[in-house]
mmCIF file of C-alpha atoms in Angstrom:
data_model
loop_
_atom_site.group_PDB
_atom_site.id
_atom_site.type_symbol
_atom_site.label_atom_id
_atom_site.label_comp_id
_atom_site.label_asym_id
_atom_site.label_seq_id
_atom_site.Cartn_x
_atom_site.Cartn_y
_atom_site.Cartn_z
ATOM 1 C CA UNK F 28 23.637 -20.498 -18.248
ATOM 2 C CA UNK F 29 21.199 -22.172 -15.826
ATOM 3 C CA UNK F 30 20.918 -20.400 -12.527
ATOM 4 C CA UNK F 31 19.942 -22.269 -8.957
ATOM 5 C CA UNK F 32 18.305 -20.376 -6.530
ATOM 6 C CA UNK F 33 16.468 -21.053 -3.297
ATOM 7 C CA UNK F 34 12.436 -21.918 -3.728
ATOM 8 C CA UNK F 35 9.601 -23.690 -1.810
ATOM 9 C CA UNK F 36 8.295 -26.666 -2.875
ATOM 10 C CA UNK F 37 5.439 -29.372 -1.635
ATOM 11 C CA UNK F 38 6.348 -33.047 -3.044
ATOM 12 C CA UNK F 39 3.608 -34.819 -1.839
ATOM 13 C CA UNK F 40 -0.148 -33.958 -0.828
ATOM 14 C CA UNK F 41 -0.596 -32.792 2.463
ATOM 15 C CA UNK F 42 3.627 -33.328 3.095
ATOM 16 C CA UNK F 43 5.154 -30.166 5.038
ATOM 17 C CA UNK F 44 6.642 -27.214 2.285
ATOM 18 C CA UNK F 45 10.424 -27.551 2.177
ATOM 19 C CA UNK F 46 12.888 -25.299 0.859
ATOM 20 C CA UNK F 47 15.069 -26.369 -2.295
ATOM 21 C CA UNK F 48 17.065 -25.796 -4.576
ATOM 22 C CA UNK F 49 15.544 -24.612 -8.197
ATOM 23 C CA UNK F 50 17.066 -24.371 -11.594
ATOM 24 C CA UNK F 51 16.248 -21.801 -13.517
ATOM 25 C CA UNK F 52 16.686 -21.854 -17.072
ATOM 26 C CA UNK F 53 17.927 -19.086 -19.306
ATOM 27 C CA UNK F 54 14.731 -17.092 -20.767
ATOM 28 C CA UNK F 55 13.805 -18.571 -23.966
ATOM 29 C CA UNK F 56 11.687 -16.793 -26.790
ATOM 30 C CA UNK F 57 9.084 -14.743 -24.890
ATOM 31 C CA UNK F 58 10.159 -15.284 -21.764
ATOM 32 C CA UNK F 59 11.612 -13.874 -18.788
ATOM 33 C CA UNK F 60 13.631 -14.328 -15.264
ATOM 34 C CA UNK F 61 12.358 -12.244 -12.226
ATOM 35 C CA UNK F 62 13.656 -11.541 -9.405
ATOM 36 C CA UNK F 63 11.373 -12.040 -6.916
ATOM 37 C CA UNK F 64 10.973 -9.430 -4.122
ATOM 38 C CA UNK F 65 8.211 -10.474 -2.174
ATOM 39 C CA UNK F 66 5.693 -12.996 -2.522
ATOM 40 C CA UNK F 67 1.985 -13.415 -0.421
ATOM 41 C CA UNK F 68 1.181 -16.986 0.710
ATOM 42 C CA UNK F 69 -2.219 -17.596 -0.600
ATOM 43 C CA UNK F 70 -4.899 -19.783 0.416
ATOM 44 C CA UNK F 71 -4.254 -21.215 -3.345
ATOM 45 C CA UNK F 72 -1.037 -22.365 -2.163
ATOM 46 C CA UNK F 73 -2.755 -24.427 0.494
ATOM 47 C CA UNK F 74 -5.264 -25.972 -2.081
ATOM 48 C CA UNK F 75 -2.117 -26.993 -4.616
ATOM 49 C CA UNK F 76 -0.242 -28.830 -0.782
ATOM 50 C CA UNK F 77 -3.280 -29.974 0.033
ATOM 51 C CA UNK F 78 -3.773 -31.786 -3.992
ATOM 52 C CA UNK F 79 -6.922 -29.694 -4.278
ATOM 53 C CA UNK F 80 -5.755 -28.363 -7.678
ATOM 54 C CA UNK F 81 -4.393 -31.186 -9.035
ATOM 55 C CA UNK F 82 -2.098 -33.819 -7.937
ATOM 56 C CA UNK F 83 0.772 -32.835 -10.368
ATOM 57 C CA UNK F 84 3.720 -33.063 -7.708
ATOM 58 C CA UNK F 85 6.336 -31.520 -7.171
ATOM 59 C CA UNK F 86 4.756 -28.060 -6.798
ATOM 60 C CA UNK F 87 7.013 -25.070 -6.848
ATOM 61 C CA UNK F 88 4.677 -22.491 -4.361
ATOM 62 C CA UNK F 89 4.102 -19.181 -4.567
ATOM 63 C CA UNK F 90 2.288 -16.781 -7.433
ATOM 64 C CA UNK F 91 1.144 -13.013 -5.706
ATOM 65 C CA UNK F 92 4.514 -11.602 -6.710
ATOM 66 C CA UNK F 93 6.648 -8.487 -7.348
ATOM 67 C CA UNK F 94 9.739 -8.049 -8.352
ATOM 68 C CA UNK F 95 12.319 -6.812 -10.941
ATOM 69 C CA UNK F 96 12.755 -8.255 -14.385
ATOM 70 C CA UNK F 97 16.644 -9.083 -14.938
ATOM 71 C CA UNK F 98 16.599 -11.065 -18.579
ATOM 72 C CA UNK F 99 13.991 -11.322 -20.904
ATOM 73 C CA UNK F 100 14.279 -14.043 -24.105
ATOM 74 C CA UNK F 101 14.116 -13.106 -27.736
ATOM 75 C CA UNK F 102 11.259 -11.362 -29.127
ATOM 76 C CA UNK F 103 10.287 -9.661 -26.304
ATOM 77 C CA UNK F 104 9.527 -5.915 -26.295
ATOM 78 C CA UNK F 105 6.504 -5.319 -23.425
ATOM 79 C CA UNK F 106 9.026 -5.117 -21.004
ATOM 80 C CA UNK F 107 12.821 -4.940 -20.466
ATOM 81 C CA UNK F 108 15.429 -5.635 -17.901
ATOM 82 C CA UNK F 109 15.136 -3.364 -14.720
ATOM 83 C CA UNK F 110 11.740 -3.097 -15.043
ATOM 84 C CA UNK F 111 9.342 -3.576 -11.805
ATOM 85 C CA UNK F 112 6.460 -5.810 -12.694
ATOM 86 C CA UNK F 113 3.716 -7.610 -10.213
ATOM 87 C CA UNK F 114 3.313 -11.047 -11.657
ATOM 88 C CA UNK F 115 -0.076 -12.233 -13.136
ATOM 89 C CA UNK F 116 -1.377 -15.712 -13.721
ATOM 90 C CA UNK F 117 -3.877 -14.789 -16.617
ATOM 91 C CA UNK F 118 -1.360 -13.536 -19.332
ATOM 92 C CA UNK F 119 -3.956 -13.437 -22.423
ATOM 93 C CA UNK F 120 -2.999 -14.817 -26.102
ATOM 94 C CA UNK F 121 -5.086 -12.342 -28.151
ATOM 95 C CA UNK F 122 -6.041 -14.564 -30.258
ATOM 96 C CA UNK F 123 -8.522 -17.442 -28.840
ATOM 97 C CA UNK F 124 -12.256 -16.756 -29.696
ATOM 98 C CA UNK F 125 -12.602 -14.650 -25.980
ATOM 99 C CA UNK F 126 -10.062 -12.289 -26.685
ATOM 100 C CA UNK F 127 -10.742 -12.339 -30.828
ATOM 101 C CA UNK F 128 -14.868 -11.154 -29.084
ATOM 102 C CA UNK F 129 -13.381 -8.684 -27.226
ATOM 103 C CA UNK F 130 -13.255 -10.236 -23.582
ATOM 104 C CA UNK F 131 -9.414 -10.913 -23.001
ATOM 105 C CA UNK F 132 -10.045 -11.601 -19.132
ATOM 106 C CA UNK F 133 -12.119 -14.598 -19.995
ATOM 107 C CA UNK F 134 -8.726 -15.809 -22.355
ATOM 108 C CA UNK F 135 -8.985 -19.457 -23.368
ATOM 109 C CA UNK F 136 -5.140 -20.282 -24.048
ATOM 110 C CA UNK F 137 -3.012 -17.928 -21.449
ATOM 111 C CA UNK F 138 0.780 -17.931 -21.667
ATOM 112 C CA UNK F 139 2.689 -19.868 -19.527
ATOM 113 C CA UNK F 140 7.177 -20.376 -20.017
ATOM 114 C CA UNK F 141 7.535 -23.143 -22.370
ATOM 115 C CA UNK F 142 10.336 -24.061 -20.377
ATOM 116 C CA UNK F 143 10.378 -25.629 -17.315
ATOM 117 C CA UNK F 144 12.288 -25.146 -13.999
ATOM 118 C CA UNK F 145 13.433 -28.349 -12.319
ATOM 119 C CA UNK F 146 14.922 -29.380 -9.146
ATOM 120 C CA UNK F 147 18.628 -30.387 -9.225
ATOM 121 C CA UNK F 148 18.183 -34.061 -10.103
ATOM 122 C CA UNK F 149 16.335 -32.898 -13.307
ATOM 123 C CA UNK F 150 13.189 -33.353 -11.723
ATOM 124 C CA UNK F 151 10.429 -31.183 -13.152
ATOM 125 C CA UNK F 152 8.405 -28.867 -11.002
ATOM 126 C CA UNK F 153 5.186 -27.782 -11.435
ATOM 127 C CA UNK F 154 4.768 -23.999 -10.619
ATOM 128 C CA UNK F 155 1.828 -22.608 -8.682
ATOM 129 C CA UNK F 156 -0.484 -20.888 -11.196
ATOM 130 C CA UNK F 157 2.263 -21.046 -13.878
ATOM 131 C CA UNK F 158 4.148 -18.529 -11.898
ATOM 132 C CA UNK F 159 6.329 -20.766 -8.546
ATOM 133 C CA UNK F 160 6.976 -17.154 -6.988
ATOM 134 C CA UNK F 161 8.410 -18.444 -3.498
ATOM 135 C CA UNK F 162 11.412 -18.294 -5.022
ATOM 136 C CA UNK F 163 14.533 -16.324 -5.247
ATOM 137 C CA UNK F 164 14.186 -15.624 -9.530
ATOM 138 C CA UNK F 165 11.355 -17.170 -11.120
ATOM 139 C CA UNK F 166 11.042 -18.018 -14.926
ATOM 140 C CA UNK F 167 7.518 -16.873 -16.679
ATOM 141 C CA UNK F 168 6.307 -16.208 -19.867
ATOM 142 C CA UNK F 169 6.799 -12.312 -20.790
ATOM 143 C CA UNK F 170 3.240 -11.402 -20.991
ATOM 144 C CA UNK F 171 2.807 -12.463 -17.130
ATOM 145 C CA UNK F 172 5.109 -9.563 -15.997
ATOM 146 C CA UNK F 173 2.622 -6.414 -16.022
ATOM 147 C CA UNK F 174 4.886 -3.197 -15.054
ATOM 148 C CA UNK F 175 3.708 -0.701 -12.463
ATOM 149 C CA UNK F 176 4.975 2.482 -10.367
ATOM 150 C CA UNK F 177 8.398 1.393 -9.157
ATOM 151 C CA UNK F 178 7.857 3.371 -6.364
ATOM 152 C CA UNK F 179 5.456 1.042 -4.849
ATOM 153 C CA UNK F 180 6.039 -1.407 -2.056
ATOM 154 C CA UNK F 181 6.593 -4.715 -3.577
ATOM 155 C CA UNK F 182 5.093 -6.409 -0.603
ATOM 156 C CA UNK F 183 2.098 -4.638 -1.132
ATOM 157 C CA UNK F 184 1.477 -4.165 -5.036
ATOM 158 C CA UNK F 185 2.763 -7.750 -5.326
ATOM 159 C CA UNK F 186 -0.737 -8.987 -3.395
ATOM 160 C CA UNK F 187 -2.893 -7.643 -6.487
ATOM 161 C CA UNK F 188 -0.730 -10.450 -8.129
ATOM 162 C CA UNK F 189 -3.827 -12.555 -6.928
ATOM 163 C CA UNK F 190 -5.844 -12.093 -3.719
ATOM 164 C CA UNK F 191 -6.834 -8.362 -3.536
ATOM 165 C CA UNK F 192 -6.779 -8.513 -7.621
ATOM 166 C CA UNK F 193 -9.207 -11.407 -7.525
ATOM 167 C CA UNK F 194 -11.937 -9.639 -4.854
ATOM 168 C CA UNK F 195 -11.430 -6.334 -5.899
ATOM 169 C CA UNK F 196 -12.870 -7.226 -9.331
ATOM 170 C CA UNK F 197 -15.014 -9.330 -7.846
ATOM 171 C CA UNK F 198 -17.457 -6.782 -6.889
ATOM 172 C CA UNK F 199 -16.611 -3.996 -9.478
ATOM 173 C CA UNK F 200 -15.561 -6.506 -12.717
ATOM 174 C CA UNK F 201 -18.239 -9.082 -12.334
ATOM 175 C CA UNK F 202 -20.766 -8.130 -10.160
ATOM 176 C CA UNK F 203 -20.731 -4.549 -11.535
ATOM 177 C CA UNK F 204 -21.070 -3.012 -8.119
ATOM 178 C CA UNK F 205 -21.246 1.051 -8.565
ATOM 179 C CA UNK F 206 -22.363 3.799 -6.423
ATOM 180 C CA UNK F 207 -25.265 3.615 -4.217
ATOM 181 C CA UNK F 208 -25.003 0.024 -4.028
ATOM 182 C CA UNK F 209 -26.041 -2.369 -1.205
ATOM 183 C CA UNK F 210 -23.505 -5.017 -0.970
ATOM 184 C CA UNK F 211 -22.894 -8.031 0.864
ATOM 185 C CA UNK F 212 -19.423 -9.690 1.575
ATOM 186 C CA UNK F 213 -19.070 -12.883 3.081
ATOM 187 C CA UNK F 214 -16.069 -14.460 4.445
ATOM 188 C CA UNK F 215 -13.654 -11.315 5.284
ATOM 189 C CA UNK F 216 -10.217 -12.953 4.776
ATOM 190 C CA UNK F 217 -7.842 -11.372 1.762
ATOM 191 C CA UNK F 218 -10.434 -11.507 -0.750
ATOM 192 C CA UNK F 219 -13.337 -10.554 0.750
ATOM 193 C CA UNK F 220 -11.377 -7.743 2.517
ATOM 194 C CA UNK F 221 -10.568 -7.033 -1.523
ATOM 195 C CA UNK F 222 -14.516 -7.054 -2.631
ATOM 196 C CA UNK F 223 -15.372 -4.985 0.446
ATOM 197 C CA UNK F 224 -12.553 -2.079 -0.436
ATOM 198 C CA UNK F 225 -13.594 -2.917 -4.094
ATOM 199 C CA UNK F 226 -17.130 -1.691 -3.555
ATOM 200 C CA UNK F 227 -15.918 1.092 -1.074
ATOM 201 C CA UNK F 228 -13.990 2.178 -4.550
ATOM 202 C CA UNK F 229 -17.292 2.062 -6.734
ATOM 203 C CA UNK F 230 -19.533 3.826 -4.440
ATOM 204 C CA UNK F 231 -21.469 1.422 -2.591
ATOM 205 C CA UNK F 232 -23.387 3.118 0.431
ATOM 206 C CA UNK F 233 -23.789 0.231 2.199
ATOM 207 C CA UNK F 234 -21.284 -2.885 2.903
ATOM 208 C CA UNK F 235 -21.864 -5.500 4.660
ATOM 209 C CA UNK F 236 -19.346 -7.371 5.653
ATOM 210 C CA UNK F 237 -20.242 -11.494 7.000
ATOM 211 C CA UNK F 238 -17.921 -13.839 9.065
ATOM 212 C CA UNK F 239 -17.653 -16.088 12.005
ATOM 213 C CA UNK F 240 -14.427 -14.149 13.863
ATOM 214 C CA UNK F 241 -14.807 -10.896 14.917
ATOM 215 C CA UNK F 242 -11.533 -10.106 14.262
ATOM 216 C CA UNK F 243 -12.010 -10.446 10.351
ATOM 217 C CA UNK F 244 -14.646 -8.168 10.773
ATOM 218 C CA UNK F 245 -12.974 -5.732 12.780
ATOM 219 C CA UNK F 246 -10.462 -5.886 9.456
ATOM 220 C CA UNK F 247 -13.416 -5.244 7.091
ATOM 221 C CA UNK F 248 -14.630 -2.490 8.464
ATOM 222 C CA UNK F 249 -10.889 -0.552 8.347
ATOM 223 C CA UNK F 250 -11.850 -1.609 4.378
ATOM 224 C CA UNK F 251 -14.679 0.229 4.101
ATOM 225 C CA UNK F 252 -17.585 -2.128 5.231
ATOM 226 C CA UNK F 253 -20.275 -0.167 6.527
ATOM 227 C CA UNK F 254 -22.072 -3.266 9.063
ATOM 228 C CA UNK F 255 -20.953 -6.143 9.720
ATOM 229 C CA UNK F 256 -22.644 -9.396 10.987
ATOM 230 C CA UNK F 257 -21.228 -12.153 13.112
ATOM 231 C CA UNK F 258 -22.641 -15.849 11.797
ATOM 232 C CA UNK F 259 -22.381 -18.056 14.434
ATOM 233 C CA UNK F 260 -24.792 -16.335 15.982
ATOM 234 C CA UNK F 261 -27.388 -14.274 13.508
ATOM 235 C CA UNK F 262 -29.499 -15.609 10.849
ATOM 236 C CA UNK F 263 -27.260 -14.109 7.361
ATOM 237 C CA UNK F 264 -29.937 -13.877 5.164
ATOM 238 C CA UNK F 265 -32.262 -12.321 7.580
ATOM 239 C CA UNK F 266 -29.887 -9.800 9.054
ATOM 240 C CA UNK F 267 -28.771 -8.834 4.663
ATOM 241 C CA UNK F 268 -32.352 -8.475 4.660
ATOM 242 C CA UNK F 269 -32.588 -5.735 7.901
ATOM 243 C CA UNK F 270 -29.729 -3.830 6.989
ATOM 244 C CA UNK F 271 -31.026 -3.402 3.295
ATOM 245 C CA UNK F 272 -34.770 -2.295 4.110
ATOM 246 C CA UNK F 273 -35.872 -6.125 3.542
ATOM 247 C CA UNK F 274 -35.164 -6.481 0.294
ATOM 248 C CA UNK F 275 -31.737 -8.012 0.405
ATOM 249 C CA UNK F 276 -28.494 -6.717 -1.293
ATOM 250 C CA UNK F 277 -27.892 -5.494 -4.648
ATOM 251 C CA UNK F 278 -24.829 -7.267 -5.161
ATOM 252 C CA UNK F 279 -23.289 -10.944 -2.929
ATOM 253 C CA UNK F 280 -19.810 -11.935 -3.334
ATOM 254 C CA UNK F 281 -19.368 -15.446 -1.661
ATOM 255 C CA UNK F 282 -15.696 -14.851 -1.074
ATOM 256 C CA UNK F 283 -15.492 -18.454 1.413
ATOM 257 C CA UNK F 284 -16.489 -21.386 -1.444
ATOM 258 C CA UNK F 285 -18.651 -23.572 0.621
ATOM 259 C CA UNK F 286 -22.114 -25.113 -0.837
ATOM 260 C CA UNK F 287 -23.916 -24.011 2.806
ATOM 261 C CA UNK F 288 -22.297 -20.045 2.995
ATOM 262 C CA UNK F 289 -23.274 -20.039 -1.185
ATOM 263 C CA UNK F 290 -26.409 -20.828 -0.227
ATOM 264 C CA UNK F 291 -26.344 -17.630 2.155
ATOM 265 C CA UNK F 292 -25.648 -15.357 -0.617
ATOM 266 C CA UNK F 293 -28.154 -16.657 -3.045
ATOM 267 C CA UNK F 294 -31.211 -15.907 -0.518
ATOM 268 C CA UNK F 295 -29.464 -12.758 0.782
ATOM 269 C CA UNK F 296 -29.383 -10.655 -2.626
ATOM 270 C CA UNK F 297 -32.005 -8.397 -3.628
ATOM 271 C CA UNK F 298 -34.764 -9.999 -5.885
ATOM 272 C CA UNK F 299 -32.399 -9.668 -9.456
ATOM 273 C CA UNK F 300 -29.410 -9.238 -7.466
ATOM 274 C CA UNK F 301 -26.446 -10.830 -8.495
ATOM 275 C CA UNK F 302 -24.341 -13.472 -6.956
ATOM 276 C CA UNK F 303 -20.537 -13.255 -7.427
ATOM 277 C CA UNK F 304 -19.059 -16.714 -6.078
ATOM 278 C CA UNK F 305 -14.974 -16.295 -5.951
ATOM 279 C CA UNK F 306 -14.607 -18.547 -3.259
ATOM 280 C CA UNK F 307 -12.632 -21.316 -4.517
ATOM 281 C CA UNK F 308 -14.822 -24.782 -3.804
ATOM 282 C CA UNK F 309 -12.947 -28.133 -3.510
ATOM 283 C CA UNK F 310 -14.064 -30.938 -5.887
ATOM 284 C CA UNK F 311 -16.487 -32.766 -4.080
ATOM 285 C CA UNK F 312 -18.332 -29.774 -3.355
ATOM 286 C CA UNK F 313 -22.157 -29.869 -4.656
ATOM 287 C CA UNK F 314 -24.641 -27.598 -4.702
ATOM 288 C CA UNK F 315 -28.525 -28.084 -4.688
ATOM 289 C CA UNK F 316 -31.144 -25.005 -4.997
ATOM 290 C CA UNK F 317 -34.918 -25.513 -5.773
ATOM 291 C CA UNK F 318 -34.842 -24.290 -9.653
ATOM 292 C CA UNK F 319 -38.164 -22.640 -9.345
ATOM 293 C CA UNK F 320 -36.413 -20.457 -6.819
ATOM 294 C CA UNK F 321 -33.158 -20.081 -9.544
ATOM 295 C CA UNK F 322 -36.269 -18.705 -12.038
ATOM 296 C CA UNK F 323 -38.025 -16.843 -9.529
ATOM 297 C CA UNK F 324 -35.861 -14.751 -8.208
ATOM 298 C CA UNK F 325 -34.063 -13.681 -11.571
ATOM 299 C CA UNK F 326 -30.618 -11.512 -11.503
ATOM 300 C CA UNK F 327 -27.299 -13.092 -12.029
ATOM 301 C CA UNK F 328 -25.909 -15.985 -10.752
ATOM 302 C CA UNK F 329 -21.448 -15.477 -11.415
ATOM 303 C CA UNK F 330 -18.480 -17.228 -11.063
ATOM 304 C CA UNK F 331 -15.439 -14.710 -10.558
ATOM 305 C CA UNK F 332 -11.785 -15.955 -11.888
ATOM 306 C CA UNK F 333 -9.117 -13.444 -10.452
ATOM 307 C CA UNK F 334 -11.984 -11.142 -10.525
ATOM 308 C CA UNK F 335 -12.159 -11.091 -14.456
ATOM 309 C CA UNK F 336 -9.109 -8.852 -14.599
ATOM 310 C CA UNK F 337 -7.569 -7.104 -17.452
ATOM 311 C CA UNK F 338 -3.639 -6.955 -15.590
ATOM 312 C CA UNK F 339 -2.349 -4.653 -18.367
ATOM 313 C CA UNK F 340 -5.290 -2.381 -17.608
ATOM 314 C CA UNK F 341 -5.764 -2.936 -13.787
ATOM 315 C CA UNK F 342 -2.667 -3.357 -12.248
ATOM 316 C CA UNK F 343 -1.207 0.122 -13.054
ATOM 317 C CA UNK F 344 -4.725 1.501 -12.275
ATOM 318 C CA UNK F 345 -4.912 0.049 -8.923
ATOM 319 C CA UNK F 346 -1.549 0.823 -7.897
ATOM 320 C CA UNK F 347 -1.854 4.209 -8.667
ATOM 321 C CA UNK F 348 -4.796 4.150 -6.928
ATOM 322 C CA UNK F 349 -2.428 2.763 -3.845
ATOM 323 C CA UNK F 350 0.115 5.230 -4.666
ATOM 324 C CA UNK F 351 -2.558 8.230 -3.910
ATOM 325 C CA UNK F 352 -3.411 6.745 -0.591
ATOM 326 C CA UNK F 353 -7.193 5.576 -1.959
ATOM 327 C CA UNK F 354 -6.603 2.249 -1.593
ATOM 328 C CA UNK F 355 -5.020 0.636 1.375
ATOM 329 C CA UNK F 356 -2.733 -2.237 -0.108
ATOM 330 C CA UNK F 357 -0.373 -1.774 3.037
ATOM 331 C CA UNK F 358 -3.247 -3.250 5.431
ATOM 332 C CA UNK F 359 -3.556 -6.640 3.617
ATOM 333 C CA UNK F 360 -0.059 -7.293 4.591
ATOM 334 C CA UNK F 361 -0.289 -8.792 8.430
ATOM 335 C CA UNK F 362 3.640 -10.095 8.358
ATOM 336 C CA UNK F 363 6.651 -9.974 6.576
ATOM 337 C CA UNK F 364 8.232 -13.816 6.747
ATOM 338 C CA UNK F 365 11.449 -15.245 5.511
ATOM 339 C CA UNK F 366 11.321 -18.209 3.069
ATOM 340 C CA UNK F 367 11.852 -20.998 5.834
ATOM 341 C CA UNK F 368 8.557 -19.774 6.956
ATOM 342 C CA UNK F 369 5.931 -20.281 4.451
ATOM 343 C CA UNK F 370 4.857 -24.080 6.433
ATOM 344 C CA UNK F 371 4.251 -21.958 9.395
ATOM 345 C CA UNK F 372 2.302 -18.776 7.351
ATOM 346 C CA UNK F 373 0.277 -21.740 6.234
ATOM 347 C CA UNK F 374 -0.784 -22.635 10.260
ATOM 348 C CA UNK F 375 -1.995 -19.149 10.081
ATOM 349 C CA UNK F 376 -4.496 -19.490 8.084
ATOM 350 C CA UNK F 377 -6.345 -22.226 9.730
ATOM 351 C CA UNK F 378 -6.396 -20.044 12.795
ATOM 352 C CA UNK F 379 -7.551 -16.784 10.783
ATOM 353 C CA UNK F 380 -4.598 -14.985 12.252
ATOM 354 C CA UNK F 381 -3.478 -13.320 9.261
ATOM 355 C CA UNK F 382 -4.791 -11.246 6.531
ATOM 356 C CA UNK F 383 -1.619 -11.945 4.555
ATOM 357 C CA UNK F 384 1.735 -13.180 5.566
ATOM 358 C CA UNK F 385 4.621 -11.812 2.376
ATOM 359 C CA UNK F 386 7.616 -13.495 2.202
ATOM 360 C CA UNK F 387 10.355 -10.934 1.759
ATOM 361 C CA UNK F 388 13.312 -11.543 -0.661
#
């Protein structure tokens, strides 16, 4: 039997969330029902209300998730009923020509639930990321549900379900950041808080964290950043270039998505330095650099998608990582919100109030 559950929907671009009812399907052949025990609002979110993603309304919100599994379909055997899993949005096949090479995190043809969850009228809703996690019990494909320690916080491991996942490997999966690194972050919200404690994890010596409120850097430094540099009022590049004995840093992660701030990062990286942009751009963003300077300047210019994570592999590692007290999970979360509240966790952000606001379930 169908169940109907509470979730948070946006039904037209730029229209205020609302909370509705959901129905949620039985789990079908490799899939599962989770019950969802805390969710982060992400800045993602915002893009899919605002129709940056797509215009495929009704959205069902929410996708940084933990929770417990509590039915799985037939033909599943990864994971079981009871289980504690942090939801991921990049469930790899196996089988498309990146994961037949050997690079699953670049995965062509991820799983999503065949099935779809509707609202009570039968009208179908399109879930955030695949996922629709600000909800009660969600519906996902099997291979999204990646199990960790139980004895994590769920309002903490659930953020690597995106955010912290995505700038973490940022710096260490695609930019390749390792010890005695210089390192440049700029914009310090959840994922550039994520790169910065991501090269703190590899070894970097020195991390500089970039933003226009101090009180994102203030955050960054409890990450690990090592300087930090307010710009509204110092030249970026010039100031990357002081703090790392003029050359510039080894490794940039753009963490904002903005033509003029990825413009920053390419002139503040060391000559052959790379560039890591995980910013997420809207679509009529452009970007224009003389190609002489592209060629002259060498290194690596990167995009970063959920920080070209491996979840079966990173997840557990991370958490662990959490669980020993070497990485602080617990200081992304700013607030713990009820469901009602995800319109106003999305106010927040435009202030830069928050780090993360988790609803709890």
């Amino acid at each position: 039997m169908s169940q109907r559950v509470n979730g948070v929907i946006a039904r037209a671009k730029g229209a205020p969330v609302e909370v509705a009812t959901i129905v949620v399907p039985d789990p079908g052949p490799g899939e599962a029902v989770v019950r969802i025990q805390a969710c982060g609002v992400c800045h993602t979110d915002l893009h899919y209300r605002e129709g940056g993603i797509n215009d495929d309304f009704p959205f069902l919100l929410g996708h940084e998730a933990a929770g417990i599994v509590e039915e799985v379909g037939a033909g599943v055997t990864d994971v079981a009923p009871g289980d504690f899993v942090v939801l991921n949005w990049r469930a790899v096949c196996g089988d498309c020509r990146a994961c037949r090479r050997g690079r699953p995190w670049y995965c062509f043809a991820t799983h999503n639930a065949a099935q779809k969850m509707t609202l009570t009228d039968g009208t179908v809703l399109s879930p955030a990321l695949g996922i629709g996690a600000f909800v009660e019990k969600t519906l996902v494909h099997a291979g999204q549900c990646t199990k960790v320690d139980p004895a994590a916080r769920p309002a903490a491991v659930g953020l690597l379900g995106c955010g912290v996942m995505a700038g973490i490997g940022a710096a260490i999966n695609t930019g390749g950041v390792t010890r005695g690194d210089s390192v440049a972050v700029i914009g310090c919200g959840g994922v550039g808080d994520g790169a910065i404690a991501g090269a703190a994890l590899a070894g970097a010596t020195t991390i500089i964290a970039i933003d226009t409120d101090e009180r994102k850097l203030e955050w960054a430094r409890r990450f690990g950043a090592t300087h930090s540099i307010d710009a509204r009022s110092t030249d970026v590049v010039e100031a990357v270039r002081a703090l790392t004995g003029g050359n510039g840093a080894d490794v940039v992660v753009e963490a904002v998505g903005r033509p003029e701030t990825y413009r920053q990062g390419f002139y503040a990286r060391d000559l052959a330095g790379t560039l890591v942009l995980v910013g997420v751009p809207t679509p009529e963003m452009t970007i224009e650099l003389p190609l002489l300077d592209v060629f002259g300047r060498g290194g690596a210019l990167k995009s970063s998608w959920y920080g070209d994570c491996l979840p079966t592999r990173d997840f557990p590692m991370l958490t662990e990582l959490y669980r020993q007290g070497r990485l602080d999970l617990d200081a992304f979360v700013s607030e713990e919100i009820r469901l009602d509240q995800v319109e106003e966790a999305f106010a927040k952000m435009h202030t830069g109030g928050v780090l993360r606001s988790v609803v709890l379930f």
